[in-house]
Short mmCIF file of C-alpha atoms in Angstrom, two decimals:
data_model
loop_
_atom_site.label_atom_id
_atom_site.label_comp_id
_atom_site.label_asym_id
_atom_site.label_seq_id
_atom_site.Cartn_x
_atom_site.Cartn_y
_atom_site.Cartn_z
CA GLU A 1 -14.55 13.50 22.87
CA THR A 2 -15.14 11.79 20.10
CA GLY A 3 -11.57 10.34 19.50
CA VAL A 4 -11.68 12.09 15.94
CA THR A 5 -8.17 14.26 15.78
CA GLN A 6 -7.32 16.67 13.59
CA SER A 7 -4.20 18.86 12.76
CA PRO A 8 -2.95 21.82 13.66
CA THR A 9 -5.16 23.03 15.13
CA HIS A 10 -4.51 26.89 13.44
CA LEU A 11 -2.66 27.63 10.34
CA ILE A 12 -1.97 30.48 9.30
CA LYS A 13 -1.02 30.71 5.31
CA THR A 14 -1.01 33.03 2.26
CA ARG A 15 -2.66 33.23 -0.64
CA GLY A 16 -1.46 31.15 -3.25
CA GLN A 17 0.46 28.15 -0.71
CA GLN A 18 -0.90 24.39 -0.22
CA VAL A 19 -1.42 23.20 2.72
CA THR A 20 -2.41 20.10 4.10
CA LEU A 21 -5.00 18.78 7.39
CA ARG A 22 -4.14 15.93 8.82
CA CYS A 23 -7.21 13.85 10.12
CA SER A 24 -7.63 10.14 12.76
CA SER A 25 -10.38 8.56 13.14
CA GLN A 26 -11.84 7.02 15.23
CA SER A 27 -10.93 3.62 16.29
CA GLY A 28 -13.22 0.89 14.05
CA HIS A 29 -14.59 3.88 11.89
CA ASN A 30 -13.47 3.63 8.17
CA THR A 31 -15.04 6.19 6.62
CA VAL A 32 -13.87 9.66 6.63
CA SER A 33 -15.74 13.55 5.43
CA TRP A 34 -14.70 16.48 5.17
CA TYR A 35 -16.10 19.89 5.68
CA GLN A 36 -15.69 23.46 5.28
CA GLN A 37 -17.37 25.56 7.20
CA ALA A 38 -16.75 29.82 7.14
CA LEU A 39 -18.15 31.69 9.76
CA GLY A 40 -21.04 31.92 10.79
CA GLN A 41 -22.55 29.07 8.50
CA GLY A 42 -23.13 25.51 8.43
CA PRO A 43 -20.39 22.99 7.57
CA GLN A 44 -20.09 22.56 4.38
CA PHE A 45 -19.16 18.66 2.55
CA ILE A 46 -15.91 18.87 0.68
CA PHE A 47 -15.22 14.95 0.04
CA GLN A 48 -15.57 11.58 1.84
CA TYR A 49 -13.77 8.72 1.71
CA TYR A 50 -14.53 4.60 2.51
CA ARG A 51 -11.89 1.81 2.21
CA GLU A 52 -8.99 4.54 0.23
CA GLU A 53 -11.34 5.58 -2.17
CA GLU A 54 -12.77 8.64 -2.48
CA ASN A 55 -16.76 8.36 -2.49
CA GLY A 56 -17.97 11.96 -2.51
CA ARG A 57 -17.33 14.93 -3.63
CA GLY A 58 -19.41 18.27 -2.33
CA ASN A 59 -19.16 21.03 -4.77
CA PHE A 60 -15.61 21.46 -4.52
CA PRO A 61 -12.70 22.73 -7.12
CA PRO A 62 -10.15 20.03 -8.13
CA ARG A 63 -7.50 21.66 -6.37
CA PHE A 64 -9.05 20.29 -3.22
CA SER A 65 -7.99 16.89 -2.44
CA GLY A 66 -7.54 13.82 -0.38
CA LEU A 67 -6.33 9.93 1.05
CA GLN A 68 -7.04 7.88 3.10
CA PHE A 69 -4.49 5.84 4.53
CA PRO A 70 -4.90 2.04 5.28
CA ASN A 71 -5.01 2.68 8.73
CA TYR A 72 -8.54 4.98 8.01
CA SER A 73 -6.68 8.80 8.58
CA SER A 74 -6.79 10.83 5.96
CA GLU A 75 -4.98 14.29 4.64
CA LEU A 76 -7.33 17.28 3.76
CA ASN A 77 -4.73 19.42 0.88
CA VAL A 78 -6.03 22.64 -1.15
CA ASN A 79 -3.52 24.21 -3.57
CA ALA A 80 -3.25 27.87 -4.56
CA LEU A 81 -4.57 28.93 -1.30
CA GLU A 82 -7.55 31.92 -1.65
CA LEU A 83 -9.03 34.30 0.94
CA ASP A 84 -12.12 32.09 0.52
CA ASP A 85 -10.44 29.09 1.82
CA SER A 86 -10.21 30.66 5.22
CA ALA A 87 -12.90 28.56 7.47
CA LEU A 88 -12.68 25.99 9.83
CA TYR A 89 -12.26 22.68 8.13
CA LEU A 90 -13.88 19.29 10.09
CA CYS A 91 -12.93 15.99 10.27
CA ALA A 92 -15.50 13.23 10.30
CA SER A 93 -15.62 9.60 10.55
CA SER A 94 -18.17 6.59 10.34
CA SER A 95 -18.17 3.35 10.67
CA GLY A 96 -20.45 2.92 7.29
CA VAL A 97 -21.01 4.78 4.16
CA LEU A 98 -24.75 5.25 3.89
CA ARG A 99 -27.06 6.89 7.19
CA ASN A 100 -24.50 7.02 9.65
CA ILE A 101 -23.81 9.48 12.66
CA GLN A 102 -20.70 11.69 12.07
CA TYR A 103 -17.99 11.85 14.90
CA PHE A 104 -16.55 14.90 13.86
CA GLY A 105 -12.55 16.40 15.21
CA ALA A 106 -12.48 20.10 17.12
CA GLY A 107 -11.09 21.88 13.20
CA THR A 108 -8.42 23.34 11.81
CA ARG A 109 -8.86 26.93 11.95
CA LEU A 110 -7.26 28.13 8.25
CA SER A 111 -6.32 32.08 7.96
CA VAL A 112 -5.24 33.08 4.35
CA LEU A 113 -3.95 35.98 4.28
CA SER B 1 -25.49 24.25 -1.36
CA GLN B 2 -27.80 23.96 2.46
CA GLN B 3 -30.08 21.70 2.33
CA GLY B 4 -32.18 22.93 5.94
CA GLU B 5 -33.02 26.05 7.37
CA GLU B 6 -33.03 27.00 11.19
CA ASP B 7 -35.10 29.27 12.77
CA PRO B 8 -34.89 31.46 14.47
CA GLN B 9 -31.33 31.94 13.30
CA ALA B 10 -30.37 33.05 17.40
CA LEU B 11 -32.51 32.30 20.27
CA SER B 12 -31.73 33.87 23.99
CA ILE B 13 -33.55 32.01 27.23
CA GLN B 14 -33.29 32.20 30.65
CA GLU B 15 -32.00 28.93 32.45
CA GLY B 16 -34.37 26.19 32.61
CA GLU B 17 -37.26 27.72 30.18
CA ASN B 18 -37.55 25.46 27.18
CA ALA B 19 -36.57 26.23 23.69
CA THR B 20 -37.02 25.26 20.20
CA MET B 21 -35.02 25.13 17.16
CA ASN B 22 -37.56 23.94 13.96
CA CYS B 23 -34.75 23.48 11.13
CA SER B 24 -37.12 22.75 6.70
CA TYR B 25 -35.47 21.02 4.07
CA LYS B 26 -36.25 20.50 0.02
CA THR B 27 -35.45 17.25 -0.62
CA SER B 28 -36.84 13.87 0.09
CA ILE B 29 -34.61 12.58 3.15
CA ASN B 30 -34.11 9.05 4.93
CA ASN B 31 -33.94 10.41 8.86
CA LEU B 32 -32.59 13.85 9.53
CA GLN B 33 -30.32 14.53 12.64
CA TRP B 34 -29.36 16.89 15.03
CA TYR B 35 -26.10 18.35 15.48
CA ARG B 36 -24.64 21.23 18.57
CA GLN B 37 -21.81 22.93 17.91
CA ASN B 38 -19.70 24.67 21.31
CA SER B 39 -17.96 28.10 19.80
CA GLY B 40 -16.11 27.64 16.17
CA ARG B 41 -15.42 23.23 17.86
CA GLY B 42 -16.26 20.79 16.47
CA LEU B 43 -19.47 18.86 16.44
CA VAL B 44 -21.76 16.48 18.16
CA HIS B 45 -24.32 14.44 17.46
CA LEU B 46 -27.31 14.92 19.79
CA ILE B 47 -29.98 12.05 18.67
CA LEU B 48 -31.66 10.94 14.75
CA ILE B 49 -34.78 10.83 13.61
CA ARG B 50 -35.40 8.64 10.27
CA SER B 51 -38.16 9.35 8.16
CA ASN B 52 -40.24 6.88 8.54
CA GLU B 53 -40.59 8.49 12.76
CA ARG B 54 -42.45 11.15 13.49
CA GLU B 55 -40.87 11.81 17.19
CA LYS B 56 -38.29 10.96 19.79
CA HIS B 57 -36.69 11.10 22.56
CA SER B 58 -33.25 11.65 24.71
CA GLY B 59 -33.65 12.98 27.76
CA ARG B 60 -34.10 16.56 27.96
CA LEU B 61 -34.54 16.65 24.13
CA ARG B 62 -37.44 16.40 22.13
CA VAL B 63 -37.26 15.96 18.41
CA THR B 64 -40.19 16.35 15.82
CA LEU B 65 -40.39 14.84 12.18
CA ASP B 66 -42.78 15.71 10.23
CA THR B 67 -42.05 14.70 6.41
CA SER B 68 -45.80 15.99 4.34
CA LYS B 69 -44.01 19.56 5.48
CA LYS B 70 -40.17 19.12 5.09
CA SER B 71 -39.48 20.10 8.47
CA SER B 72 -37.92 19.19 12.19
CA SER B 73 -37.63 20.79 15.52
CA LEU B 74 -34.82 20.22 18.56
CA LEU B 75 -37.31 21.19 21.86
CA ILE B 76 -34.83 21.09 24.53
CA THR B 77 -36.66 21.54 28.25
CA ALA B 78 -35.38 23.11 31.05
CA SER B 79 -32.37 24.38 29.59
CA ARG B 80 -28.76 25.53 31.44
CA ALA B 81 -25.74 27.24 31.19
CA ALA B 82 -24.29 24.76 29.12
CA ASP B 83 -26.82 24.54 26.71
CA THR B 84 -25.37 27.75 24.67
CA ALA B 85 -23.69 26.91 21.33
CA SER B 86 -24.59 26.72 17.76
CA TYR B 87 -27.67 23.47 16.56
CA PHE B 88 -27.64 22.31 12.81
CA CYS B 89 -30.05 20.29 11.72
CA ALA B 90 -28.27 18.11 8.90
CA THR B 91 -30.37 15.52 6.34
CA ASP B 92 -28.28 13.07 4.12
CA ALA B 93 -27.95 14.55 0.13
CA ASP B 94 -30.32 12.24 -2.43
CA GLY B 95 -31.34 9.64 -0.85
CA GLY B 96 -28.21 9.46 0.81
CA SER B 97 -26.85 8.00 -2.04
CA GLN B 98 -23.24 8.88 -1.05
CA GLY B 99 -23.55 9.12 3.08
CA ASN B 100 -22.09 12.75 3.11
CA LEU B 101 -24.77 15.32 5.64
CA ILE B 102 -26.22 18.16 5.20
CA PHE B 103 -26.45 21.41 6.99
CA GLY B 104 -27.87 23.91 7.60
CA LYS B 105 -27.30 27.30 9.10
CA GLY B 106 -28.16 26.62 12.28
CA THR B 107 -29.62 28.43 15.14
CA LYS B 108 -27.13 30.43 18.42
CA LEU B 109 -28.71 29.86 21.69
CA SER B 110 -27.63 31.09 24.53
CA VAL B 111 -29.04 30.57 27.76
CA LYS B 112 -28.82 32.88 30.33
CA PRO B 113 -28.09 31.84 34.14
#
């Protein structure tokens, strides 16, 4: 167990809807990264938050947005859901921004119908 | 985009045999990590090797890194059924400027009892 918890574990939405995924980071960690993992693929970096500020973003459109709270927990919001957004969304926390080992939660499985 | 490419995509062995997985990457790195993922769950960090290291051991795991060839290998000795999982290599992006990880597509290892 990594101490990183994600909720919900599974979610079903329809195209065009909005979704919010939540992540509680491991105690003592101030950095949270979000990844999208399509079936049969490796995780792809969405964005990272460090001390409540976005600190890097991957190749994802603006309808993917996030927040980090003072307790370092984080949310991932996706607007105007598309079928291709169906994936496992992984949150990872670490204790620093650069070159640190990341500790992953179990993920949220999102299905868009 | 995918930085690392694991080879083979799938590997099936008998319990007690050794398993070797390879990873190639494209740009310069500060470190390379290997992660394990059980059946669509979260990723678990296995080992990190820095760019100035050539070999590293952790229990039954042995990792090598050849920066001139931009490649790494993960050896699992005396494999067990519990080692059945997908294995991913991950590198820091663009020399670690953003702290995010770039993953390959993974090697799916099946260890038969």
